Amino acid sequence: MLYKVIHIGKYIKKVADEKEIPMERICNFLNKDEEFVNALFESSSVDTDILLRCSKLLEYDFFRIYSSHLILYAPPSAVNKNQQKTDTTPQFRKNIYTQEIKDFIMKKITSGEMTQSDVISEYSIPKSTLHRWLQKKNNEL
């Protein structure tokens, strides 16, 4: 899975096809007609309420695709230590990597597409974390 370019409609259609969910059930669950659902499958972006309903129906977390994109491609935030924290919005840790992300990174390294230093600089993954992943992979072999 390529996390850089996300066409969420294609992912929704793929999961629906894999789980063999009939179009009629999708339409009933979303309370929409078949034309809307087909347009949904063709859409590169989806309203969050619809995406949440699709996630429930298909028992698949489509939001994780976007979270993976943020982990891999969002620049690290600049932290000003002198600035007091006045933000009341929830703060999420960026260094929580899903297994899909680990597999994606390991595939890049093992295929020779990227070096370890490329991965560290491109995705801001700490060197110690990457070495731990590599060591675990070597132990599994």
PDB file of C-alpha atoms in Angstrom:
ATOM      1  CA  MET A   1       0.000   0.000   0.000  1.00  0.00           C
ATOM      2  CA  LEU A   2       1.348   3.396  -0.954  1.00  0.00           C
ATOM      3  CA  TYR A   3       0.509   5.940   1.739  1.00  0.00           C
ATOM      4  CA  LYS A   4       1.687   9.035  -0.128  1.00  0.00           C
ATOM      5  CA  VAL A   5      -1.249   9.229  -2.543  1.00  0.00           C
ATOM      6  CA  ILE A   6      -4.595   8.234  -1.033  1.00  0.00           C
ATOM      7  CA  HIS A   7      -7.633   7.487  -3.206  1.00  0.00           C
ATOM      8  CA  ILE A   8     -10.000   6.466  -0.435  1.00  0.00           C
ATOM      9  CA  GLY A   9     -12.843   5.462  -2.755  1.00  0.00           C
ATOM     10  CA  LYS A  10     -10.692   2.760  -4.346  1.00  0.00           C
ATOM     11  CA  TYR A  11      -9.755   1.419  -0.891  1.00  0.00           C
ATOM     12  CA  ILE A  12     -13.408   1.307   0.167  1.00  0.00           C
ATOM     13  CA  LYS A  13     -14.380  -0.535  -3.036  1.00  0.00           C
ATOM     14  CA  LYS A  14     -11.471  -2.963  -2.631  1.00  0.00           C
ATOM     15  CA  VAL A  15     -12.465  -3.872   0.934  1.00  0.00           C
ATOM     16  CA  ALA A  16     -16.157  -4.149  -0.014  1.00  0.00           C
ATOM     17  CA  ASP A  17     -15.247  -6.486  -2.896  1.00  0.00           C
ATOM     18  CA  GLU A  18     -12.922  -8.578  -0.724  1.00  0.00           C
ATOM     19  CA  LYS A  19     -15.621  -8.982   1.917  1.00  0.00           C
ATOM     20  CA  GLU A  20     -18.235  -9.599  -0.793  1.00  0.00           C
ATOM     21  CA  ILE A  21     -20.653  -7.039   0.619  1.00  0.00           C
ATOM     22  CA  PRO A  22     -23.631  -6.677  -1.766  1.00  0.00           C
ATOM     23  CA  MET A  23     -24.360  -3.231  -3.186  1.00  0.00           C
ATOM     24  CA  GLU A  24     -27.863  -3.368  -1.713  1.00  0.00           C
ATOM     25  CA  ARG A  25     -26.480  -3.773   1.815  1.00  0.00           C
ATOM     26  CA  ILE A  26     -24.029  -0.895   1.326  1.00  0.00           C
ATOM     27  CA  CYS A  27     -26.853   1.339   0.058  1.00  0.00           C
ATOM     28  CA  ASN A  28     -29.123   0.405   2.952  1.00  0.00           C
ATOM     29  CA  PHE A  29     -26.423   0.911   5.580  1.00  0.00           C
ATOM     30  CA  LEU A  30     -25.391   4.310   4.212  1.00  0.00           C
ATOM     31  CA  ASN A  31     -29.024   5.223   3.502  1.00  0.00           C
ATOM     32  CA  LYS A  32     -27.988   6.288  -0.017  1.00  0.00           C
ATOM     33  CA  ASP A  33     -28.769   5.132  -3.535  1.00  0.00           C
ATOM     34  CA  GLU A  34     -26.558   3.037  -5.817  1.00  0.00           C
ATOM     35  CA  GLU A  35     -25.516   6.089  -7.829  1.00  0.00           C
ATOM     36  CA  PHE A  36     -24.126   7.709  -4.665  1.00  0.00           C
ATOM     37  CA  VAL A  37     -22.210   4.555  -3.699  1.00  0.00           C
ATOM     38  CA  ASN A  38     -20.666   4.266  -7.179  1.00  0.00           C
ATOM     39  CA  ALA A  39     -19.639   7.933  -6.973  1.00  0.00           C
ATOM     40  CA  LEU A  40     -18.171   7.181  -3.533  1.00  0.00           C
ATOM     41  CA  PHE A  41     -16.020   4.408  -5.028  1.00  0.00           C
ATOM     42  CA  GLU A  42     -14.718   6.873  -7.641  1.00  0.00           C
ATOM     43  CA  SER A  43     -14.063   9.695  -5.180  1.00  0.00           C
ATOM     44  CA  SER A  44     -10.561  10.468  -3.942  1.00  0.00           C
ATOM     45  CA  SER A  45     -11.966  12.081  -0.780  1.00  0.00           C
ATOM     46  CA  VAL A  46     -14.966  11.238   1.369  1.00  0.00           C
ATOM     47  CA  ASP A  47     -16.926  13.074   4.068  1.00  0.00           C
ATOM     48  CA  THR A  48     -15.799  11.846   7.499  1.00  0.00           C
ATOM     49  CA  ASP A  49     -19.303  10.790   8.510  1.00  0.00           C
ATOM     50  CA  ILE A  50     -19.567   8.578   5.417  1.00  0.00           C
ATOM     51  CA  LEU A  51     -16.038   7.248   5.999  1.00  0.00           C
ATOM     52  CA  LEU A  52     -16.947   6.367   9.586  1.00  0.00           C
ATOM     53  CA  ARG A  53     -20.060   4.520   8.409  1.00  0.00           C
ATOM     54  CA  CYS A  54     -18.014   2.643   5.778  1.00  0.00           C
ATOM     55  CA  SER A  55     -15.480   1.718   8.462  1.00  0.00           C
ATOM     56  CA  LYS A  56     -18.253   0.281  10.621  1.00  0.00           C
ATOM     57  CA  LEU A  57     -19.966  -1.574   7.787  1.00  0.00           C
ATOM     58  CA  LEU A  58     -16.789  -3.064   6.361  1.00  0.00           C
ATOM     59  CA  GLU A  59     -15.115  -3.538   9.756  1.00  0.00           C
ATOM     60  CA  TYR A  60     -11.989  -1.779   8.504  1.00  0.00           C
ATOM     61  CA  ASP A  61     -10.358   1.371   9.907  1.00  0.00           C
ATOM     62  CA  PHE A  62     -10.058   3.615   6.844  1.00  0.00           C
ATOM     63  CA  PHE A  63      -8.863   6.472   9.054  1.00  0.00           C
ATOM     64  CA  ARG A  64      -5.679   4.502   9.740  1.00  0.00           C
ATOM     65  CA  ILE A  65      -4.668   5.064   6.116  1.00  0.00           C
ATOM     66  CA  TYR A  66      -4.604   8.799   6.803  1.00  0.00           C
ATOM     67  CA  SER A  67      -2.847   8.301  10.151  1.00  0.00           C
ATOM     68  CA  SER A  68      -0.156   6.286   8.382  1.00  0.00           C
ATOM     69  CA  HIS A  69       0.250   9.078   5.846  1.00  0.00           C
ATOM     70  CA  LEU A  70       0.715  11.605   8.657  1.00  0.00           C
ATOM     71  CA  ILE A  71       3.283   9.451  10.416  1.00  0.00           C
ATOM     72  CA  LEU A  72       5.306   8.988   7.234  1.00  0.00           C
ATOM     73  CA  TYR A  73       4.963  12.323   5.485  1.00  0.00           C
ATOM     74  CA  ALA A  74       4.052  15.059   7.984  1.00  0.00           C
ATOM     75  CA  PRO A  75       7.047  17.175   8.909  1.00  0.00           C
ATOM     76  CA  PRO A  76       8.025  17.077  12.567  1.00  0.00           C
ATOM     77  CA  SER A  77       6.579  20.021  14.434  1.00  0.00           C
ATOM     78  CA  ALA A  78       8.904  22.771  15.527  1.00  0.00           C
ATOM     79  CA  VAL A  79       8.756  22.970  19.282  1.00  0.00           C
ATOM     80  CA  ASN A  80       9.494  26.260  20.980  1.00  0.00           C
ATOM     81  CA  LYS A  81      10.527  25.374  24.530  1.00  0.00           C
ATOM     82  CA  ASN A  82       9.911  28.919  25.761  1.00  0.00           C
ATOM     83  CA  GLN A  83       6.303  28.867  24.595  1.00  0.00           C
ATOM     84  CA  GLN A  84       3.733  27.764  27.154  1.00  0.00           C
ATOM     85  CA  LYS A  85       1.260  25.128  26.139  1.00  0.00           C
ATOM     86  CA  THR A  86      -2.142  26.805  25.845  1.00  0.00           C
ATOM     87  CA  ASP A  87      -3.620  24.442  23.285  1.00  0.00           C
ATOM     88  CA  THR A  88      -6.559  22.449  24.658  1.00  0.00           C
ATOM     89  CA  THR A  89      -6.874  20.082  21.700  1.00  0.00           C
ATOM     90  CA  PRO A  90      -5.733  16.489  22.229  1.00  0.00           C
ATOM     91  CA  GLN A  91      -2.104  15.871  21.327  1.00  0.00           C
ATOM     92  CA  PHE A  92      -1.191  12.581  19.675  1.00  0.00           C
ATOM     93  CA  ARG A  93       2.213  11.014  19.721  1.00  0.00           C
ATOM     94  CA  LYS A  94       3.695  10.755  16.269  1.00  0.00           C
ATOM     95  CA  ASN A  95       6.018   7.887  17.123  1.00  0.00           C
ATOM     96  CA  ILE A  96       3.384   5.171  17.293  1.00  0.00           C
ATOM     97  CA  TYR A  97       4.006   3.037  14.223  1.00  0.00           C
ATOM     98  CA  THR A  98       1.504   0.472  12.982  1.00  0.00           C
ATOM     99  CA  GLN A  99       2.635  -2.885  11.657  1.00  0.00           C
ATOM    100  CA  GLU A 100       1.704  -1.755   8.148  1.00  0.00           C
ATOM    101  CA  ILE A 101       4.095   1.187   8.435  1.00  0.00           C
ATOM    102  CA  LYS A 102       6.874  -1.028   9.776  1.00  0.00           C
ATOM    103  CA  ASP A 103       6.343  -3.467   6.882  1.00  0.00           C
ATOM    104  CA  PHE A 104       6.299  -0.580   4.385  1.00  0.00           C
ATOM    105  CA  ILE A 105       9.609   0.783   5.711  1.00  0.00           C
ATOM    106  CA  MET A 106      11.255  -2.642   5.937  1.00  0.00           C
ATOM    107  CA  LYS A 107      10.222  -3.395   2.342  1.00  0.00           C
ATOM    108  CA  LYS A 108      11.860  -0.144   1.192  1.00  0.00           C
ATOM    109  CA  ILE A 109      15.111  -1.124   2.916  1.00  0.00           C
ATOM    110  CA  THR A 110      15.192  -4.809   1.937  1.00  0.00           C
ATOM    111  CA  SER A 111      14.386  -4.052  -1.696  1.00  0.00           C
ATOM    112  CA  GLY A 112      17.278  -1.578  -1.821  1.00  0.00           C
ATOM    113  CA  GLU A 113      14.917   1.247  -2.761  1.00  0.00           C
ATOM    114  CA  MET A 114      16.085   3.239   0.264  1.00  0.00           C
ATOM    115  CA  THR A 115      19.019   3.032   2.642  1.00  0.00           C
ATOM    116  CA  GLN A 116      18.669   3.211   6.408  1.00  0.00           C
ATOM    117  CA  SER A 117      19.872   6.808   6.427  1.00  0.00           C
ATOM    118  CA  ASP A 118      17.395   7.660   3.643  1.00  0.00           C
ATOM    119  CA  VAL A 119      14.551   6.278   5.763  1.00  0.00           C
ATOM    120  CA  ILE A 120      15.743   8.164   8.848  1.00  0.00           C
ATOM    121  CA  SER A 121      15.935  11.489   7.020  1.00  0.00           C
ATOM    122  CA  GLU A 122      12.823  11.051   4.816  1.00  0.00           C
ATOM    123  CA  TYR A 123      10.380   9.797   7.463  1.00  0.00           C
ATOM    124  CA  SER A 124      11.996  11.186  10.656  1.00  0.00           C
ATOM    125  CA  ILE A 125      12.133   7.740  12.226  1.00  0.00           C
ATOM    126  CA  PRO A 126      14.629   7.643  15.097  1.00  0.00           C
ATOM    127  CA  LYS A 127      17.785   5.682  14.328  1.00  0.00           C
ATOM    128  CA  SER A 128      17.371   3.497  17.428  1.00  0.00           C
ATOM    129  CA  THR A 129      13.783   2.618  16.440  1.00  0.00           C
ATOM    130  CA  LEU A 130      14.827   1.619  12.928  1.00  0.00           C
ATOM    131  CA  HIS A 131      17.696  -0.503  14.256  1.00  0.00           C
ATOM    132  CA  ARG A 132      15.315  -2.224  16.671  1.00  0.00           C
ATOM    133  CA  TRP A 133      12.990  -3.081  13.754  1.00  0.00           C
ATOM    134  CA  LEU A 134      15.918  -4.412  11.708  1.00  0.00           C
ATOM    135  CA  GLN A 135      17.218  -6.459  14.630  1.00  0.00           C
ATOM    136  CA  LYS A 136      13.784  -7.967  15.227  1.00  0.00           C
ATOM    137  CA  LYS A 137      13.454  -8.798  11.521  1.00  0.00           C
ATOM    138  CA  ASN A 138      16.892 -10.484  11.509  1.00  0.00           C
ATOM    139  CA  ASN A 139      15.956 -12.515  14.604  1.00  0.00           C
ATOM    140  CA  GLU A 140      12.803 -13.741  12.842  1.00  0.00           C
ATOM    141  CA  LEU A 141      14.831 -15.070   9.910  1.00  0.00           C
TER     142      LEU A 141
END
